[in-house]
Amino acid sequence: MSDSKEVVKGGEGMERHLGLSTAIALGVGTTIGSGIFTSVGAVAGAAGTPLLTILAFLIGGLIMIPQNLIYAEYSTAYSEDGGQFVYFREAGWPFMAMFFVWSCWWASDPVGIAIMGLTVANYLAFFTGWSSVTVSVVACLLIIFFTWLHMCHKHAGAKWQNFITAFKVVPFLLLVLAGLFFINGGNLEAAPVSSSAAAHGGLLSAMIAGIAATTWSYDGMQTCVTMGGEVKNPKKNMPIALIGTVFVVTLLYVLLSVSAVGLVDIDTLAASDAPVAEAFSHIPGIGSQAGNIAAILAVIVVTGSLSSLIMFQARGEMKAAQEGYWWRSWGKIDPKYDSPVISMLWQSGFALVLVWATSIQDLVAIFTFICLLRNALLFCAWFPLQKKNNYHPTFKAPGGPVMAILAIVPSLILMVGELSGIISGEVPLFSFNPISAGILVVISAVPFYLHWKRVNADIIEAAEARRNAEIKEEVAEEAAVQQ
């Protein structure tokens, strides 16, 4: 990761080759992943009753609407690769722009690829009985294959993403609809799970806990903004893709929750390590084959998510490098493949290392707090962006500031939940916990931010000059139109 003095052009980009269907496939394909196979049980246990479980998935999806509406506005104002990095940059918060990419790199991007690769391999091992070493090898091979596909054959990769998303959603939906025909009405009226707040009259607490448990299942809906510079006709397609993703995923999850709590009693569902398989085992004709069907479905679903993560994530580091806030070489776009080869190689290379690490899932949990913090700040950026003379979104979020606040508040509420252990004194501040880990990430980002500001001053200045020239050109064009 040498800071070579070879300057990467601040405006370097790739062709717009992604249609509306691929933009939607990115969001749906990323969001519907391994989390849904376990979160149904977690949500049932937290919410405590069948009705609250269904409402938790419904409200969890509705919460995403304000967030994606704000993303839709951002994406039509700045149709560039890099998504969140660009929005923070334009708001005048360069440290937060760099920090967003920094936290993604250490907390979610390579880690997510590693977890998805291992998840697919583990479900394949359900049929083959592979050893843990073989599972890790297969996970690595999957990561290498999809990296090669999206790095060297990106048009074929986009077509593959469309196919795998449709292929994984359709059978999932058919299985859910089949389950709806065999619902046991008595299960919908079952008593609350004894350990839940609902069992002790705390319906509001149970509702909040249930919604919080859906967080990871709904994560990833804004995926297409990271590839905003490669989406065709972004002014039209980005809002449709972002809003469409919310409704597709929410509909599927609500139907799944209705089917699950109707097929099996709430206590069994909450206690199950494989709640989806447990629920589908109660469909006549499936029975003992439910585990096999769920495993096959999981392989298809998570393979789509793995492919999606590898396809889009490296654009964040690429954009940061092109703007001077990352290692320079990562911003290069290969002229032959028209893709960020170096950024993708580093991302997948780190994921390959993490495949062989232990407790990878814990890494994601550790950074929950900092992810909520950066998301809340990202939606706060809506307010300073309104004053920017180059902020001309063709799509405006209904309600303006009200919608921005509705996007911010859920993250703040969940952040308070993360802080509750610290506030109550149950978790020491200086122990290894999400808060202390988040502080560590922030502190570690500062010296790198200052370093890159110094050694990449030429790139930063060139990027700022380019943007200022673009702003002047836009102002001149508007003046000419008005005359």
Coordinates of C-alpha atoms in Angstrom, one line a residue:
M1 CA 0.0 0.0 0.0
S2 CA 2.7 2.4 -1.1
D3 CA 1.8 6.1 -1.3
S4 CA 3.3 6.4 -4.7
K5 CA 3.4 10.0 -6.1
E6 CA 1.5 8.8 -9.2
V7 CA -1.6 11.0 -9.2
V8 CA -4.9 9.4 -9.7
K9 CA -7.4 11.7 -11.4
G10 CA -10.0 12.9 -9.0
G11 CA -12.7 12.6 -11.7
E12 CA -11.7 9.1 -12.9
G13 CA -14.8 7.0 -13.3
M14 CA -16.3 4.0 -15.1
E15 CA -18.9 3.6 -17.8
R16 CA -22.6 3.6 -16.8
H17 CA -23.5 0.0 -17.5
L18 CA -26.0 -0.9 -14.8
G19 CA -29.7 -0.8 -15.6
L20 CA -32.6 -0.4 -13.2
S21 CA -33.1 -4.1 -12.7
T22 CA -29.4 -4.5 -11.7
A23 CA -29.7 -1.5 -9.3
I24 CA -32.7 -3.2 -7.6
A25 CA -30.9 -6.6 -7.7
L26 CA -28.0 -5.1 -5.8
G27 CA -30.2 -3.9 -3.0
V28 CA -32.5 -6.9 -2.8
G29 CA -29.6 -9.3 -3.3
T30 CA -27.5 -7.8 -0.6
T31 CA -30.3 -7.4 2.0
I32 CA -31.8 -10.8 1.7
G33 CA -28.9 -12.8 3.0
S34 CA -27.9 -15.2 5.8
G35 CA -29.5 -13.0 8.5
I36 CA -33.1 -13.8 7.7
F37 CA -32.5 -17.5 8.4
T38 CA -31.8 -16.8 12.0
S39 CA -33.4 -13.4 12.7
V40 CA -37.0 -14.8 12.5
G41 CA -36.3 -16.7 15.7
A42 CA -34.5 -13.8 17.3
V43 CA -37.3 -11.4 16.5
A44 CA -39.9 -13.9 17.8
G45 CA -38.0 -14.2 21.0
A46 CA -37.6 -10.4 21.5
A47 CA -41.1 -9.5 20.4
G48 CA -42.7 -12.3 22.4
T49 CA -46.0 -12.7 20.5
P50 CA -47.0 -13.7 17.0
L51 CA -48.7 -10.4 16.3
L52 CA -45.7 -8.3 17.6
T53 CA -43.3 -10.5 15.6
I54 CA -45.2 -9.6 12.4
L55 CA -45.5 -6.0 13.4
A56 CA -41.7 -5.9 14.1
F57 CA -40.8 -6.9 10.6
L58 CA -43.4 -4.5 9.1
I59 CA -42.3 -1.5 11.2
G60 CA -38.6 -2.5 10.7
G61 CA -39.2 -2.2 6.9
L62 CA -41.2 1.0 7.2
I63 CA -38.4 2.6 9.2
M64 CA -36.2 2.1 6.1
I65 CA -38.5 4.2 3.9
P66 CA -37.4 7.7 5.2
Q67 CA -33.7 6.5 5.0
N68 CA -34.0 5.4 1.4
L69 CA -36.0 8.5 0.5
I70 CA -33.1 10.6 1.8
Y71 CA -30.6 8.3 -0.1
A72 CA -32.8 8.8 -3.2
E73 CA -32.4 12.5 -2.9
Y74 CA -28.7 12.4 -2.3
S75 CA -28.1 10.0 -5.2
T76 CA -29.9 12.3 -7.8
A77 CA -27.8 15.3 -6.6
Y78 CA -24.5 13.4 -6.7
S79 CA -24.5 10.5 -9.1
E80 CA -21.0 9.2 -8.4
D81 CA -19.4 6.0 -7.2
G82 CA -18.7 6.1 -3.5
G83 CA -22.1 7.0 -2.3
Q84 CA -21.8 7.9 1.4
F85 CA -18.2 9.1 1.0
V86 CA -19.4 11.6 -1.6
Y87 CA -22.4 12.8 0.5
F88 CA -20.2 13.5 3.6
R89 CA -17.6 15.2 1.3
E90 CA -20.2 17.5 -0.2
A91 CA -21.6 18.4 3.2
G92 CA -18.1 19.8 4.1
W93 CA -17.2 16.9 6.4
P94 CA -14.1 15.4 4.9
F95 CA -13.1 13.5 8.1
M96 CA -16.5 11.8 8.2
A97 CA -16.2 10.9 4.5
M98 CA -12.8 9.2 5.2
F99 CA -14.1 7.7 8.5
F100 CA -17.1 6.2 6.8
V101 CA -14.8 4.3 4.4
W102 CA -12.4 3.5 7.2
S103 CA -15.0 1.9 9.4
C104 CA -16.5 0.0 6.5
W105 CA -13.1 -1.4 5.7
W106 CA -12.4 -2.6 9.3
A107 CA -15.9 -3.4 10.4
S108 CA -18.1 -4.6 7.6
D109 CA -16.8 -5.0 4.1
P110 CA -14.1 -7.7 4.1
V111 CA -15.7 -9.1 7.2
G112 CA -19.1 -9.4 5.5
I113 CA -17.5 -11.2 2.5
A114 CA -15.7 -13.7 4.7
I115 CA -18.9 -14.4 6.7
M116 CA -21.0 -14.9 3.5
G117 CA -18.3 -17.2 2.0
L118 CA -18.2 -19.3 5.1
T119 CA -22.0 -19.4 5.4
V120 CA -22.4 -20.8 1.8
A121 CA -19.6 -23.3 2.5
N122 CA -21.2 -24.4 5.8
Y123 CA -24.6 -25.0 4.2
L124 CA -22.9 -27.0 1.4
A125 CA -21.2 -29.0 4.1
F126 CA -24.7 -29.9 5.4
F127 CA -24.9 -32.3 2.4
T128 CA -21.2 -33.3 2.1
G129 CA -20.0 -33.5 5.7
W130 CA -16.9 -31.5 4.9
S131 CA -14.3 -30.8 7.6
S132 CA -13.8 -27.2 8.9
V133 CA -10.7 -26.9 6.9
T134 CA -12.5 -28.0 3.7
V135 CA -15.3 -25.5 4.5
S136 CA -12.7 -22.7 4.7
V137 CA -11.1 -23.7 1.5
V138 CA -14.4 -23.8 -0.3
A139 CA -15.2 -20.3 1.1
C140 CA -12.0 -19.0 -0.3
L141 CA -12.6 -20.5 -3.7
L142 CA -16.1 -18.9 -3.8
I143 CA -14.6 -15.5 -2.9
I144 CA -11.9 -15.8 -5.5
F145 CA -14.4 -16.8 -8.2
F146 CA -16.7 -13.9 -7.6
T147 CA -13.9 -11.5 -7.4
W148 CA -12.6 -12.7 -10.8
L149 CA -16.1 -12.4 -12.2
H150 CA -16.9 -8.9 -11.1
M151 CA -13.4 -7.6 -11.6
C152 CA -12.6 -9.0 -15.0
H153 CA -16.1 -9.5 -16.5
K154 CA -18.3 -6.9 -15.0
H155 CA -21.0 -7.0 -17.6
A156 CA -21.4 -10.7 -17.1
G157 CA -21.2 -10.1 -13.4
A158 CA -24.2 -7.7 -13.6
K159 CA -26.2 -10.2 -15.6
W160 CA -25.3 -12.9 -13.1
Q161 CA -26.5 -10.6 -10.2
N162 CA -29.9 -10.1 -11.9
F163 CA -30.2 -13.8 -12.4
I164 CA -29.2 -15.0 -8.9
T165 CA -31.4 -12.3 -7.2
A166 CA -34.5 -13.5 -9.2
F167 CA -33.5 -17.1 -8.7
K168 CA -33.3 -16.7 -4.9
V169 CA -36.3 -14.5 -4.4
V170 CA -38.8 -16.5 -6.5
P171 CA -38.4 -19.9 -4.7
F172 CA -38.3 -18.2 -1.3
L173 CA -41.5 -16.4 -2.1
L174 CA -43.2 -19.6 -3.4
L175 CA -42.2 -21.5 -0.2
V176 CA -43.6 -18.7 1.9
L177 CA -46.9 -18.6 0.0
A178 CA -47.2 -22.3 0.3
G179 CA -46.7 -22.0 4.1
L180 CA -49.6 -19.4 4.3
F181 CA -52.1 -22.1 3.1
F182 CA -51.2 -24.3 6.1
I183 CA -51.3 -21.8 8.9
N184 CA -52.6 -23.0 12.3
G185 CA -54.9 -20.3 13.6
G186 CA -54.2 -21.3 17.2
N187 CA -50.5 -20.4 16.8
L188 CA -51.4 -16.8 16.0
E189 CA -53.2 -16.5 19.4
A190 CA -50.5 -18.2 21.4
A191 CA -49.4 -16.8 24.8
P192 CA -46.3 -14.6 24.9
V193 CA -42.8 -16.2 25.2
S194 CA -42.2 -16.4 28.9
S195 CA -38.8 -14.6 28.8
S196 CA -40.1 -11.7 26.7
A197 CA -41.2 -8.3 28.0
A198 CA -44.6 -8.9 26.4
A199 CA -45.2 -11.7 29.0
H200 CA -44.9 -9.2 31.8
G201 CA -47.0 -6.5 30.2
G202 CA -44.2 -4.5 28.6
L203 CA -45.7 -4.4 25.1
L204 CA -43.8 -1.2 24.1
S205 CA -40.5 -2.6 25.3
A206 CA -41.2 -5.9 23.5
M207 CA -42.1 -4.0 20.3
I208 CA -38.9 -2.0 20.4
A209 CA -36.8 -5.1 21.1
G210 CA -38.4 -6.9 18.2
I211 CA -37.8 -4.0 15.8
A212 CA -34.2 -3.8 16.9
A213 CA -33.8 -7.5 16.2
T214 CA -34.7 -6.9 12.5
T215 CA -31.9 -4.4 12.0
W216 CA -29.4 -6.8 10.4
S217 CA -32.1 -8.4 8.2
Y218 CA -32.8 -5.0 6.6
D219 CA -29.2 -3.8 6.3
G220 CA -28.0 -3.3 2.7
M221 CA -31.1 -1.7 1.1
Q222 CA -29.0 1.4 0.0
T223 CA -26.4 -0.7 -1.7
C224 CA -26.8 0.8 -5.2
V225 CA -25.7 4.3 -4.1
T226 CA -22.1 2.9 -3.8
M227 CA -22.2 2.3 -7.6
G228 CA -24.1 5.4 -8.4
G229 CA -21.6 6.4 -11.0
E230 CA -22.2 3.2 -13.0
V231 CA -26.0 3.3 -13.0
K232 CA -27.7 4.3 -16.2
N233 CA -30.0 7.4 -16.1
P234 CA -29.4 7.7 -12.3
K235 CA -31.8 10.7 -12.0
K236 CA -34.7 8.4 -12.8
N237 CA -33.4 4.9 -11.8
M238 CA -31.8 5.5 -8.4
P239 CA -35.1 6.6 -6.6
I240 CA -37.0 3.8 -8.2
A241 CA -34.3 1.2 -7.2
L242 CA -34.0 2.5 -3.6
I243 CA -37.7 2.8 -2.9
G244 CA -38.5 -0.4 -4.8
T245 CA -36.0 -2.4 -2.8
V246 CA -37.7 -1.3 0.5
F247 CA -41.1 -2.6 -0.7
V248 CA -39.8 -5.8 -2.2
V249 CA -37.8 -6.8 0.9
T250 CA -40.4 -5.7 3.4
L251 CA -43.2 -7.6 1.6
L252 CA -41.1 -10.7 1.6
Y253 CA -40.1 -10.5 5.2
V254 CA -43.6 -9.8 6.4
L255 CA -45.0 -12.7 4.5
L256 CA -42.2 -14.9 5.9
S257 CA -43.0 -13.8 9.5
V258 CA -46.8 -14.5 9.0
S259 CA -46.0 -17.9 7.6
A260 CA -43.5 -18.7 10.3
V261 CA -45.6 -17.7 13.4
G262 CA -48.6 -19.4 11.8
L263 CA -46.9 -22.7 11.1
V264 CA -45.2 -23.2 14.5
D265 CA -45.9 -22.0 18.0
I266 CA -44.0 -18.9 19.1
D267 CA -42.0 -20.6 21.9
T268 CA -40.6 -23.3 19.5
L269 CA -39.8 -20.6 16.9
A270 CA -38.0 -18.4 19.4
A271 CA -35.9 -21.3 20.8
S272 CA -34.9 -22.8 17.4
D273 CA -31.4 -22.4 15.9
A274 CA -33.0 -23.0 12.5
P275 CA -36.3 -21.2 12.6
V276 CA -37.0 -21.1 8.9
A277 CA -36.4 -24.9 8.6
E278 CA -38.5 -25.4 11.7
A279 CA -41.4 -23.5 10.3
F280 CA -41.3 -25.1 6.9
S281 CA -41.1 -28.6 8.4
H282 CA -44.8 -28.1 9.3
I283 CA -45.9 -27.8 5.7
P284 CA -47.5 -31.1 4.6
G285 CA -45.3 -32.9 2.1
I286 CA -42.1 -31.3 3.3
G287 CA -41.8 -32.5 6.8
S288 CA -38.4 -34.2 7.3
Q289 CA -37.1 -32.6 4.1
A290 CA -37.4 -29.1 5.5
G291 CA -33.8 -29.0 6.6
N292 CA -32.6 -30.0 3.1
I293 CA -34.8 -27.5 1.4
A294 CA -33.8 -24.7 3.8
A295 CA -30.1 -25.6 3.3
I296 CA -30.5 -25.5 -0.5
L297 CA -32.4 -22.2 -0.3
A298 CA -29.7 -20.8 2.0
V299 CA -27.0 -21.7 -0.5
I300 CA -28.8 -19.8 -3.2
V301 CA -29.7 -16.8 -1.1
V302 CA -26.3 -16.3 0.5
T303 CA -24.4 -16.9 -2.7
G304 CA -26.4 -13.9 -4.2
S305 CA -25.4 -11.8 -1.2
L306 CA -21.7 -12.8 -1.5
S307 CA -21.7 -11.9 -5.1
S308 CA -23.3 -8.5 -4.4
L309 CA -20.9 -7.6 -1.7
I310 CA -17.9 -8.3 -3.9
M311 CA -19.5 -6.4 -6.8
F312 CA -20.1 -3.1 -5.0
Q313 CA -18.1 -2.6 -1.8
A314 CA -14.7 -1.8 -3.2
R315 CA -16.1 1.3 -4.8
G316 CA -16.0 3.1 -1.4
E317 CA -12.2 2.7 -1.0
M318 CA -11.7 3.5 -4.7
K319 CA -13.5 6.8 -4.4
A320 CA -11.7 7.7 -1.2
A321 CA -8.4 7.1 -2.9
Q322 CA -9.4 9.2 -5.9
E323 CA -10.2 12.0 -3.6
G324 CA -6.9 11.7 -1.7
Y325 CA -8.2 10.1 1.5
W326 CA -6.9 6.6 1.0
W327 CA -3.9 4.8 -0.4
R328 CA -3.4 6.2 -3.9
S329 CA -3.1 3.0 -5.9
W330 CA -6.6 1.8 -4.7
G331 CA -8.2 4.6 -6.9
K332 CA -6.9 3.2 -10.2
I333 CA -9.3 1.9 -12.7
D334 CA -7.9 -0.8 -14.9
P335 CA -8.2 0.3 -18.5
K336 CA -8.8 -3.3 -19.8
Y337 CA -11.5 -4.4 -17.4
D338 CA -12.9 -0.9 -16.5
S339 CA -13.0 -1.9 -12.8
P340 CA -11.1 -0.9 -9.6
V341 CA -8.9 -4.0 -9.7
I342 CA -6.5 -3.0 -6.9
S343 CA -9.2 -2.0 -4.5
M344 CA -11.1 -5.3 -5.2
L345 CA -8.0 -7.4 -4.8
W346 CA -7.2 -5.8 -1.4
Q347 CA -10.8 -6.2 -0.2
S348 CA -11.1 -9.9 -1.2
G349 CA -7.5 -10.6 -0.1
F350 CA -8.3 -9.3 3.4
A351 CA -11.5 -11.4 3.4
L352 CA -9.5 -14.5 2.5
V353 CA -7.4 -13.9 5.6
L354 CA -10.5 -13.4 7.8
V355 CA -12.0 -16.7 6.6
W356 CA -9.3 -18.4 8.6
A357 CA -9.8 -16.2 11.7
T358 CA -12.0 -17.1 14.6
S359 CA -15.2 -15.4 15.9
I360 CA -15.6 -13.2 12.8
Q361 CA -19.2 -12.7 13.7
D362 CA -18.1 -10.9 16.8
L363 CA -16.3 -8.3 14.8
V364 CA -19.6 -7.2 13.2
A365 CA -21.3 -6.9 16.6
I366 CA -18.5 -4.9 18.1
F367 CA -18.9 -2.1 15.5
T368 CA -22.7 -1.9 15.7
F369 CA -22.5 1.3 17.7
I370 CA -20.1 3.1 15.3
C371 CA -22.2 2.0 12.3
L372 CA -25.3 3.5 13.9
L373 CA -23.3 6.7 14.6
R374 CA -22.1 7.2 11.1
N375 CA -25.5 6.5 9.7
A376 CA -27.1 9.1 12.0
L377 CA -24.5 11.6 11.0
L378 CA -25.0 10.8 7.3
F379 CA -28.7 11.8 7.5
C380 CA -27.7 14.9 9.5
A381 CA -25.7 15.9 6.4
W382 CA -29.0 16.6 4.7
F383 CA -29.2 20.0 6.5
P384 CA -25.9 21.5 5.4
L385 CA -26.3 20.0 1.9
Q386 CA -29.4 22.2 1.4
K387 CA -27.1 25.3 1.5
K388 CA -24.7 23.9 -1.1
N389 CA -24.8 25.7 -4.5
N390 CA -24.2 22.4 -6.3
Y391 CA -27.0 20.5 -4.6
H392 CA -29.6 20.1 -7.2
P393 CA -31.4 16.8 -6.7
T394 CA -34.1 15.9 -9.2
F395 CA -35.9 13.9 -6.5
K396 CA -36.8 15.5 -3.3
A397 CA -37.7 13.5 -0.2
P398 CA -41.3 14.3 0.8
G399 CA -41.5 16.4 3.9
G400 CA -37.9 17.6 3.6
P401 CA -36.5 18.2 7.2
V402 CA -39.2 16.0 8.7
M403 CA -38.2 13.1 6.6
A404 CA -34.5 13.7 7.5
I405 CA -35.4 13.6 11.2
L406 CA -37.4 10.4 10.7
A407 CA -34.3 8.9 9.1
I408 CA -32.0 10.0 12.0
V409 CA -34.2 9.1 15.0
P410 CA -34.2 5.2 14.6
S411 CA -30.4 5.1 14.6
L412 CA -30.3 7.4 17.7
I413 CA -32.8 5.1 19.5
L414 CA -30.8 2.0 18.7
M415 CA -27.6 3.9 19.8
V416 CA -29.2 4.6 23.2
G417 CA -29.9 0.9 23.4
E418 CA -26.3 0.2 22.8
L419 CA -25.3 2.7 25.4
S420 CA -27.7 1.4 28.0
G421 CA -25.2 -1.1 29.5
I422 CA -22.6 1.7 29.9
I423 CA -25.2 4.1 31.4
S424 CA -26.5 1.6 33.9
G425 CA -23.0 0.6 34.9
E426 CA -23.5 -3.1 33.9
V427 CA -20.7 -2.8 31.2
P428 CA -17.5 -1.0 32.2
L429 CA -16.6 1.8 29.7
F430 CA -13.0 0.6 29.4
S431 CA -13.9 -3.1 28.8
F432 CA -13.9 -4.6 25.3
N433 CA -17.4 -3.5 24.3
P434 CA -19.1 -1.8 21.2
I435 CA -18.6 1.6 22.7
S436 CA -14.9 1.3 23.5
A437 CA -14.3 -0.5 20.2
G438 CA -16.1 2.4 18.4
I439 CA -13.9 5.0 20.2
L440 CA -10.8 3.0 19.1
V441 CA -11.9 3.1 15.5
V442 CA -12.4 6.8 15.6
I443 CA -9.1 7.4 17.3
S444 CA -7.3 5.1 14.8
A445 CA -8.8 7.0 11.9
V446 CA -7.4 10.4 13.0
P447 CA -3.7 9.9 12.3
F448 CA -4.4 8.3 8.9
Y449 CA -6.7 11.2 8.0
L450 CA -4.0 13.7 8.9
H451 CA -1.3 11.6 7.1
W452 CA -3.3 11.5 3.9
K453 CA -4.1 15.2 4.0
R454 CA -0.4 15.8 4.0
V455 CA 1.0 13.3 1.5
N456 CA -2.0 13.4 -0.8
A457 CA -2.4 17.2 -0.8
D458 CA -2.0 17.3 -4.6
I459 CA -4.9 14.9 -5.2
I460 CA -7.1 16.7 -2.7
E461 CA -6.4 20.1 -4.3
A462 CA -7.0 18.7 -7.8
A463 CA -10.3 17.1 -6.7
E464 CA -11.5 20.3 -5.1
A465 CA -10.5 22.4 -8.1
R466 CA -12.3 20.0 -10.4
R467 CA -15.5 20.2 -8.3
N468 CA -15.3 24.0 -8.1
A469 CA -15.0 24.1 -11.9
E470 CA -18.0 21.9 -12.2
I471 CA -20.0 24.1 -9.9
K472 CA -19.1 27.2 -11.9
E473 CA -20.1 25.5 -15.1
E474 CA -23.5 24.5 -13.6
V475 CA -24.1 28.1 -12.4
A476 CA -23.2 29.4 -15.8
E477 CA -25.6 26.9 -17.5
E478 CA -28.4 27.9 -15.1
A479 CA -27.8 31.6 -15.8
A480 CA -27.9 31.0 -19.5
V481 CA -31.2 29.1 -19.2
Q482 CA -32.8 31.8 -17.2
Q483 CA -31.8 34.4 -19.8

